[in-house]
């Protein structure tokens, strides 16, 4: 009986420590994912700025993402970073489209 | 030969072939002449106040005690103060800087770029070892307000030499390109929707946009230049504004002012 108790205790210790490690690595992975999203959004926004097509909201969302990341709120940070990347890419798509589209608006 | 003809027809139908600036201007003016058949073209120099009787009446009352008057007086005083080397602004401009605003912006062959009045003022200061002025600051507003005041009644006759065509085309592209989260071009508000209301404000016609700068805007509580307004316009549609006197804004001013050729200068002005 005593042996069984010791076995149960050891097993539960291993399970708890294993879970904790996996939780820590999960948080770290999410942090890396958020940082990657922020980096991608910054790169796309800088490209949009070079093309004189940057949107104000991208910078605001990036600030939100960075602030949330600093406060260890990974969920809010990821949401803001994803939106920042979306708006930065939308600004670039606008720049691409307008490269030709503007000509149709010139009165003749 | 057939291939070349095909390419030319394709490019032409897509609008790739450059129109010359004067054809652009004639089409631009015709657009507003048709849209506002009851408004004299010269009246567009008053912006939205040419399009709305009630707002014009209010504006004319404001003009009885114009809020830019002090800026003109300040500018007159600053303009006449000699630099530390004994020279003055007068030494940098034709006619001692009096009545010259209609010459700007101009294309400068030496620098291969557009020179606006504000840039010329700072170039004058640099040439005389004076610190440059903030393009968005009061002192630049005062000096250009005085210079604009001395050009009242003159008419724009901006020239685009062959070397300036690329700058003109870049300015033209900027004017018609949609930007920002709201996906608006300058032309969206000031051509397509000109004369319509944006909330309580009447959207003015671009054919008079270059005539009256700098302007005292009540929301700014200062006299500011056209580039300050460009920044504001860009930001209003959710786009990041560019630096004042950046190449893109100078080219935009070049295009816009060429479109205003023949219009009478009436700056400085007051605007809400």
Tab-separated table of C-alpha atoms in Angstrom:
chain	number	residue	atom	x	y	z
A	1	UNK	CA	0.000	0.000	0.000
A	2	UNK	CA	2.839	2.288	0.965
A	3	UNK	CA	4.599	1.487	-2.259
A	4	UNK	CA	1.476	2.364	-4.211
A	5	UNK	CA	1.212	5.722	-2.416
A	6	UNK	CA	4.837	6.543	-3.201
A	7	UNK	CA	4.315	5.630	-6.851
A	8	UNK	CA	1.216	7.858	-7.079
A	9	UNK	CA	3.050	10.745	-5.443
A	10	UNK	CA	6.021	10.463	-7.777
A	11	UNK	CA	3.771	10.202	-10.840
A	12	UNK	CA	1.750	13.274	-9.880
A	13	UNK	CA	4.987	15.225	-9.271
A	14	UNK	CA	6.251	14.356	-12.752
A	15	UNK	CA	2.906	15.262	-14.342
A	16	UNK	CA	2.720	18.643	-12.582
A	17	UNK	CA	6.294	19.591	-13.445
A	18	UNK	CA	5.779	18.447	-17.060
A	19	UNK	CA	2.615	20.565	-17.384
A	20	UNK	CA	4.378	23.580	-15.967
A	21	UNK	CA	7.241	23.246	-18.437
A	22	UNK	CA	4.845	22.873	-21.346
A	23	UNK	CA	2.870	25.945	-20.174
A	24	UNK	CA	6.061	28.005	-19.993
A	25	UNK	CA	7.180	26.932	-23.446
A	26	UNK	CA	3.642	27.693	-24.743
A	27	UNK	CA	3.816	31.250	-23.403
A	28	UNK	CA	7.293	31.670	-24.882
A	29	UNK	CA	6.070	30.415	-28.265
A	30	UNK	CA	3.156	32.850	-28.196
A	31	UNK	CA	5.552	35.673	-27.274
A	32	UNK	CA	7.720	34.813	-30.250
A	33	UNK	CA	4.690	34.741	-32.511
A	34	UNK	CA	3.577	38.196	-31.312
A	35	UNK	CA	7.076	39.605	-31.777
A	36	UNK	CA	7.179	38.164	-35.274
A	37	UNK	CA	3.828	39.778	-36.088
A	38	UNK	CA	5.028	43.134	-34.708
A	39	UNK	CA	8.249	42.915	-36.735
A	40	UNK	CA	6.335	42.092	-39.909
A	41	UNK	CA	3.909	44.963	-39.315
A	42	UNK	CA	6.756	47.440	-38.699
A	43	UNK	CA	8.516	46.315	-41.895
A	44	UNK	CA	5.332	46.643	-43.977
A	45	UNK	CA	4.530	50.041	-42.413
A	46	UNK	CA	8.030	51.342	-43.197
A	47	UNK	CA	7.595	50.248	-46.804
A	48	UNK	CA	4.214	52.019	-46.941
A	49	UNK	CA	5.875	55.165	-45.522
A	50	UNK	CA	8.563	55.052	-48.212
A	51	UNK	CA	5.773	54.905	-50.797
A	52	UNK	CA	3.954	57.821	-49.091
A	53	UNK	CA	0.951	55.623	-48.428
A	54	UNK	CA	1.222	54.816	-44.709
A	55	UNK	CA	-1.929	54.813	-42.615
A	56	UNK	CA	-2.137	56.481	-39.199
A	57	UNK	CA	-4.005	53.555	-37.668
A	58	UNK	CA	-1.110	51.141	-38.277
A	59	UNK	CA	1.157	53.080	-35.950
A	60	UNK	CA	-1.605	53.305	-33.336
A	61	UNK	CA	-2.176	49.533	-33.482
A	62	UNK	CA	1.552	48.868	-33.268
A	63	UNK	CA	1.747	51.014	-30.143
A	64	UNK	CA	-1.188	49.049	-28.677
A	65	UNK	CA	0.558	45.759	-29.462
A	66	UNK	CA	3.856	46.854	-27.933
A	67	UNK	CA	2.141	48.215	-24.818
A	68	UNK	CA	0.118	45.018	-24.345
A	69	UNK	CA	3.240	42.895	-24.876
A	70	UNK	CA	5.101	44.865	-22.225
A	71	UNK	CA	2.201	44.239	-19.844
A	72	UNK	CA	2.414	40.476	-20.624
A	73	UNK	CA	-1.072	40.565	-22.138
A	74	UNK	CA	-0.222	38.253	-25.008
A	75	UNK	CA	-3.814	37.887	-26.217
A	76	UNK	CA	-4.339	41.653	-26.625
A	77	UNK	CA	-0.828	42.050	-28.054
A	78	UNK	CA	-1.446	39.388	-30.684
A	79	UNK	CA	-4.820	40.855	-31.658
A	80	UNK	CA	-3.353	44.356	-32.075
A	81	UNK	CA	-0.285	43.079	-33.936
A	82	UNK	CA	-2.449	41.083	-36.351
A	83	UNK	CA	-4.552	44.172	-37.046
A	84	UNK	CA	-1.437	46.314	-37.509
A	85	UNK	CA	-0.070	43.833	-40.037
A	86	UNK	CA	-3.424	43.787	-41.815
A	87	UNK	CA	-3.640	47.603	-42.112
A	88	UNK	CA	0.019	47.910	-43.156
A	89	UNK	CA	-0.547	45.366	-45.920
A	90	UNK	CA	-3.782	47.126	-46.905
A	91	UNK	CA	-1.825	50.400	-47.261
A	92	UNK	CA	0.686	48.633	-49.517
A	93	UNK	CA	-2.129	47.120	-51.570
A	94	UNK	CA	-3.595	50.623	-51.924
A	95	UNK	CA	-0.213	51.945	-53.102
A	96	UNK	CA	0.003	49.153	-55.687
A	97	UNK	CA	-3.526	49.709	-56.952
A	98	UNK	CA	-3.165	53.500	-57.115
A	99	UNK	CA	-0.017	53.256	-59.212
A	100	UNK	CA	-2.352	52.937	-62.204
A	101	UNK	CA	-5.839	53.747	-60.899
A	102	UNK	CA	-5.216	57.502	-60.403
A	103	UNK	CA	-5.049	58.114	-64.133
A	104	UNK	CA	-8.718	57.301	-64.561
A	105	UNK	CA	-9.596	60.304	-62.345
A	106	UNK	CA	-7.836	62.936	-64.473
A	107	UNK	CA	-10.405	65.010	-66.357
A	108	UNK	CA	-9.934	65.071	-70.122
B	1	UNK	CA	5.478	48.184	-86.890
B	2	UNK	CA	2.145	46.600	-86.031
B	3	UNK	CA	3.535	45.678	-82.606
B	4	UNK	CA	4.667	49.272	-81.963
B	5	UNK	CA	1.275	50.597	-83.054
B	6	UNK	CA	-0.418	48.087	-80.771
B	7	UNK	CA	1.698	49.159	-77.807
B	8	UNK	CA	0.976	52.839	-78.467
B	9	UNK	CA	-2.789	52.224	-78.777
B	10	UNK	CA	-2.775	50.145	-75.572
B	11	UNK	CA	-0.776	52.744	-73.612
B	12	UNK	CA	-2.879	55.570	-74.986
B	13	UNK	CA	-6.148	53.848	-74.048
B	14	UNK	CA	-4.793	53.252	-70.526
B	15	UNK	CA	-3.887	56.895	-70.212
B	16	UNK	CA	-0.142	56.284	-70.098
B	17	UNK	CA	0.693	58.944	-72.643
B	18	UNK	CA	1.435	62.164	-70.775
B	19	UNK	CA	-0.922	65.014	-71.479
B	20	UNK	CA	0.831	68.352	-71.556
B	21	UNK	CA	0.254	70.614	-68.529
B	22	UNK	CA	-1.769	73.148	-70.481
B	23	UNK	CA	-4.175	70.474	-71.769
B	24	UNK	CA	-4.477	69.254	-68.173
B	25	UNK	CA	-5.266	72.767	-66.966
B	26	UNK	CA	-7.853	73.407	-69.664
B	27	UNK	CA	-9.636	70.136	-68.811
B	28	UNK	CA	-9.370	70.968	-65.088
B	29	UNK	CA	-10.937	74.409	-65.537
B	30	UNK	CA	-13.614	73.023	-67.879
B	31	UNK	CA	-14.547	70.463	-65.216
B	32	UNK	CA	-15.305	73.226	-62.686
B	33	UNK	CA	-16.919	75.504	-65.281
B	34	UNK	CA	-19.426	72.748	-66.035
B	35	UNK	CA	-19.895	71.713	-62.416
B	36	UNK	CA	-20.417	75.259	-61.138
B	37	UNK	CA	-21.940	76.916	-64.184
B	38	UNK	CA	-23.340	79.763	-62.052
B	39	UNK	CA	-20.051	80.601	-60.324
B	40	UNK	CA	-17.559	82.930	-61.967
B	41	UNK	CA	-14.244	81.060	-62.252
B	42	UNK	CA	-12.324	83.850	-60.486
B	43	UNK	CA	-14.681	83.619	-57.499
B	44	UNK	CA	-13.219	80.200	-56.642
B	45	UNK	CA	-10.272	82.047	-55.133
B	46	UNK	CA	-12.528	82.429	-52.090
B	47	UNK	CA	-12.815	78.656	-51.748
B	48	UNK	CA	-15.984	77.321	-50.190
B	49	UNK	CA	-17.190	80.908	-49.673
B	50	UNK	CA	-17.768	81.114	-53.427
B	51	UNK	CA	-20.231	78.242	-53.201
B	52	UNK	CA	-22.428	79.019	-50.200
B	53	UNK	CA	-24.173	82.387	-49.776
B	54	UNK	CA	-24.731	82.164	-46.020
B	55	UNK	CA	-21.149	81.139	-45.291
B	56	UNK	CA	-19.893	83.846	-47.641
B	57	UNK	CA	-21.872	86.479	-45.737
B	58	UNK	CA	-20.347	85.328	-42.428
B	59	UNK	CA	-16.867	85.276	-43.950
B	60	UNK	CA	-17.215	88.778	-45.402
B	61	UNK	CA	-18.097	90.035	-41.934
B	62	UNK	CA	-14.947	88.376	-40.546
B	63	UNK	CA	-12.917	90.011	-43.293
B	64	UNK	CA	-13.901	93.450	-41.963
B	65	UNK	CA	-11.495	92.791	-39.080
B	66	UNK	CA	-9.323	90.123	-40.654
B	67	UNK	CA	-7.525	87.856	-38.166
B	68	UNK	CA	-4.402	87.768	-40.388
B	69	UNK	CA	-3.911	91.533	-40.205
B	70	UNK	CA	-1.515	91.319	-37.267
B	71	UNK	CA	0.465	88.621	-39.105
B	72	UNK	CA	0.906	90.951	-42.086
B	73	UNK	CA	2.155	93.723	-39.772
B	74	UNK	CA	4.533	91.331	-38.008
B	75	UNK	CA	5.733	90.048	-41.367
B	76	UNK	CA	6.344	93.574	-42.676
B	77	UNK	CA	8.488	94.326	-39.626
B	78	UNK	CA	10.430	91.034	-39.816
B	79	UNK	CA	10.948	91.408	-43.558
B	80	UNK	CA	12.679	94.734	-43.131
B	81	UNK	CA	14.984	93.699	-40.281
B	82	UNK	CA	18.521	93.291	-41.703
B	83	UNK	CA	20.326	89.989	-41.220
B	84	UNK	CA	23.459	90.019	-39.075
B	85	UNK	CA	25.572	90.460	-42.227
B	86	UNK	CA	23.644	93.588	-43.207
B	87	UNK	CA	21.713	91.939	-46.061
B	88	UNK	CA	17.959	91.377	-45.953
B	89	UNK	CA	15.205	89.284	-47.526
B	90	UNK	CA	14.917	91.931	-50.223
B	91	UNK	CA	18.372	90.986	-51.514
B	92	UNK	CA	17.226	87.416	-52.296
B	93	UNK	CA	14.177	88.116	-54.453
B	94	UNK	CA	13.214	89.985	-57.615
B	95	UNK	CA	11.731	93.436	-56.989
B	96	UNK	CA	13.137	93.346	-53.455
B	97	UNK	CA	10.590	90.626	-52.623
B	98	UNK	CA	7.588	92.880	-53.127
B	99	UNK	CA	4.780	91.410	-55.248
B	100	UNK	CA	6.609	88.208	-56.194
B	101	UNK	CA	4.481	85.432	-54.706
B	102	UNK	CA	2.834	84.731	-58.063
B	103	UNK	CA	6.232	83.484	-59.322
B	104	UNK	CA	6.168	80.598	-56.843
B	105	UNK	CA	6.443	77.668	-56.917
B	106	UNK	CA	9.029	77.611	-59.683
B	107	UNK	CA	11.175	74.866	-61.128
B	108	UNK	CA	14.853	75.400	-60.440
B	109	UNK	CA	17.133	73.910	-63.100
B	110	UNK	CA	20.232	74.028	-60.871
B	111	UNK	CA	18.768	71.888	-58.096
B	112	UNK	CA	16.384	70.050	-60.458
B	113	UNK	CA	13.587	70.627	-57.962
B	114	UNK	CA	10.569	72.786	-57.188
B	115	UNK	CA	11.203	75.896	-55.093
B	116	UNK	CA	8.276	77.195	-53.086
B	117	UNK	CA	8.128	80.626	-51.472
B	118	UNK	CA	8.717	79.130	-48.014
B	119	UNK	CA	11.732	77.205	-49.249
B	120	UNK	CA	13.078	80.348	-50.948
B	121	UNK	CA	12.718	82.261	-47.668
B	122	UNK	CA	14.768	79.637	-45.838
B	123	UNK	CA	17.321	79.426	-48.674
B	124	UNK	CA	17.690	83.196	-48.350
B	125	UNK	CA	18.309	82.859	-44.626
B	126	UNK	CA	20.828	80.050	-45.117
B	127	UNK	CA	22.671	82.065	-47.764
B	128	UNK	CA	22.988	84.860	-45.230
B	129	UNK	CA	24.097	82.609	-42.371
B	130	UNK	CA	20.822	82.885	-40.520
B	131	UNK	CA	19.105	79.886	-38.881
B	132	UNK	CA	16.261	78.465	-40.945
B	133	UNK	CA	12.678	78.973	-39.807
B	134	UNK	CA	10.235	76.247	-38.803
B	135	UNK	CA	7.925	75.735	-41.782
B	136	UNK	CA	4.987	75.309	-39.428
B	137	UNK	CA	6.000	78.139	-37.100
B	138	UNK	CA	4.616	81.639	-36.634
B	139	UNK	CA	7.557	83.563	-38.093
B	140	UNK	CA	7.373	81.772	-41.451
B	141	UNK	CA	3.627	82.467	-41.446
B	142	UNK	CA	4.203	86.175	-40.767
B	143	UNK	CA	6.821	86.677	-43.492
B	144	UNK	CA	4.894	84.778	-46.158
B	145	UNK	CA	1.663	86.531	-45.123
B	146	UNK	CA	3.335	89.887	-45.763
B	147	UNK	CA	4.794	88.706	-49.081
B	148	UNK	CA	1.400	87.321	-50.135
B	149	UNK	CA	-0.232	90.615	-49.152
B	150	UNK	CA	2.107	92.510	-51.493
B	151	UNK	CA	1.088	90.171	-54.343
B	152	UNK	CA	-2.650	90.697	-54.014
B	153	UNK	CA	-4.230	91.333	-57.388
B	154	UNK	CA	-1.428	89.587	-59.303
B	155	UNK	CA	-2.205	86.440	-61.306
B	156	UNK	CA	-0.472	83.078	-61.353
B	157	UNK	CA	1.570	82.302	-64.461
B	158	UNK	CA	3.537	79.229	-63.387
B	159	UNK	CA	5.792	77.714	-66.033
B	160	UNK	CA	6.625	74.030	-66.460
B	161	UNK	CA	9.806	73.645	-68.496
B	162	UNK	CA	10.659	70.232	-69.963
B	163	UNK	CA	13.002	69.588	-67.030
B	164	UNK	CA	10.116	70.234	-64.627
B	165	UNK	CA	7.669	67.811	-66.259
B	166	UNK	CA	8.597	64.882	-63.992
B	167	UNK	CA	7.983	66.989	-60.863
B	168	UNK	CA	4.700	68.224	-62.327
B	169	UNK	CA	3.614	64.633	-63.117
B	170	UNK	CA	4.524	63.476	-59.597
B	171	UNK	CA	2.426	66.283	-58.128
B	172	UNK	CA	-0.426	65.386	-60.445
B	173	UNK	CA	-0.235	61.717	-59.417
B	174	UNK	CA	-0.277	62.692	-55.733
B	175	UNK	CA	-3.387	64.817	-56.285
B	176	UNK	CA	-5.353	61.997	-57.896
B	177	UNK	CA	-4.037	59.081	-55.782
B	178	UNK	CA	-6.239	57.693	-53.042
B	179	UNK	CA	-4.552	57.331	-49.669
B	180	UNK	CA	-5.325	56.617	-46.033
B	181	UNK	CA	-7.780	54.316	-44.332
B	182	UNK	CA	-10.674	56.243	-45.876
B	183	UNK	CA	-9.231	55.699	-49.379
B	184	UNK	CA	-9.622	59.334	-50.485
B	185	UNK	CA	-7.639	61.339	-53.013
B	186	UNK	CA	-7.387	65.152	-52.990
B	187	UNK	CA	-9.642	64.935	-56.035
B	188	UNK	CA	-12.222	62.823	-54.164
B	189	UNK	CA	-13.187	65.792	-51.979
B	190	UNK	CA	-12.243	68.748	-54.158
B	191	UNK	CA	-13.369	67.504	-57.579
B	192	UNK	CA	-15.791	64.589	-57.271
B	193	UNK	CA	-17.523	65.957	-54.161
B	194	UNK	CA	-16.742	69.682	-54.565
B	195	UNK	CA	-19.693	71.801	-53.522
B	196	UNK	CA	-21.147	68.997	-51.389
B	197	UNK	CA	-21.255	69.031	-47.620
B	198	UNK	CA	-18.793	67.150	-45.426
B	199	UNK	CA	-20.710	67.335	-42.174
B	200	UNK	CA	-21.383	71.094	-41.962
B	201	UNK	CA	-18.545	72.183	-44.271
B	202	UNK	CA	-18.815	72.889	-47.979
B	203	UNK	CA	-16.027	71.270	-49.978
B	204	UNK	CA	-14.164	73.849	-52.030
B	205	UNK	CA	-12.992	73.600	-55.638
B	206	UNK	CA	-9.298	73.003	-56.290
B	207	UNK	CA	-9.298	75.586	-59.047
B	208	UNK	CA	-8.905	78.262	-56.358
B	209	UNK	CA	-6.792	76.322	-53.893
B	210	UNK	CA	-3.430	78.010	-54.380
B	211	UNK	CA	-4.499	81.654	-54.442
B	212	UNK	CA	-4.911	82.607	-50.809
B	213	UNK	CA	-2.019	81.139	-48.786
B	214	UNK	CA	-0.908	81.489	-46.120
B	215	UNK	CA	-4.239	81.550	-44.309
B	216	UNK	CA	-5.381	82.192	-40.772
B	217	UNK	CA	-7.414	79.144	-39.846
B	218	UNK	CA	-9.504	79.463	-36.730
B	219	UNK	CA	-8.909	75.806	-35.823
B	220	UNK	CA	-5.137	76.418	-36.003
B	221	UNK	CA	-5.292	79.781	-34.245
B	222	UNK	CA	-2.377	80.885	-36.424
B	223	UNK	CA	-1.426	81.766	-39.973
B	224	UNK	CA	-0.219	78.623	-41.701
B	225	UNK	CA	0.925	77.618	-45.140
B	226	UNK	CA	-0.435	75.323	-47.809
B	227	UNK	CA	1.720	72.398	-46.689
B	228	UNK	CA	0.222	72.549	-43.219
B	229	UNK	CA	-3.140	72.135	-44.941
B	230	UNK	CA	-1.803	69.237	-47.041
B	231	UNK	CA	-0.717	67.475	-43.842
B	232	UNK	CA	-4.121	68.105	-42.286
B	233	UNK	CA	-5.959	66.837	-45.383
B	234	UNK	CA	-3.878	63.668	-45.494
B	235	UNK	CA	-4.433	63.031	-41.797
B	236	UNK	CA	-8.171	63.630	-42.136
B	237	UNK	CA	-8.401	60.652	-44.486
B	238	UNK	CA	-6.273	58.502	-42.177
B	239	UNK	CA	-2.987	58.813	-44.076
B	240	UNK	CA	0.298	59.708	-42.422
B	241	UNK	CA	1.085	63.299	-43.412
B	242	UNK	CA	4.443	64.061	-44.986
B	243	UNK	CA	7.015	66.601	-43.830
B	244	UNK	CA	6.297	70.227	-44.803
B	245	UNK	CA	8.359	71.196	-47.857
B	246	UNK	CA	9.041	67.532	-48.617
B	247	UNK	CA	9.638	66.911	-52.309
B	248	UNK	CA	6.225	65.249	-52.695
B	249	UNK	CA	4.360	68.229	-51.208
B	250	UNK	CA	6.408	70.742	-53.237
B	251	UNK	CA	5.537	68.802	-56.390
B	252	UNK	CA	1.894	68.712	-55.352
B	253	UNK	CA	1.963	72.491	-54.848
B	254	UNK	CA	3.603	72.864	-58.263
B	255	UNK	CA	0.820	70.895	-59.983
B	256	UNK	CA	-1.952	72.564	-58.009
B	257	UNK	CA	-0.642	76.072	-58.625
B	258	UNK	CA	-0.196	75.387	-62.335
B	259	UNK	CA	-3.881	74.368	-62.368
B	260	UNK	CA	-4.555	77.801	-60.797
B	261	UNK	CA	-2.781	79.712	-63.570
B	262	UNK	CA	-4.729	82.819	-64.482
B	263	UNK	CA	-6.334	83.010	-61.030
B	264	UNK	CA	-5.915	86.147	-58.961
B	265	UNK	CA	-3.879	85.984	-55.755
B	266	UNK	CA	-5.798	87.101	-52.678
B	267	UNK	CA	-3.681	85.953	-49.770
B	268	UNK	CA	-3.434	85.964	-46.916
B	269	UNK	CA	-6.941	84.799	-46.166
B	270	UNK	CA	-9.052	83.609	-43.287
B	271	UNK	CA	-10.674	80.208	-43.186
B	272	UNK	CA	-12.610	78.310	-40.559
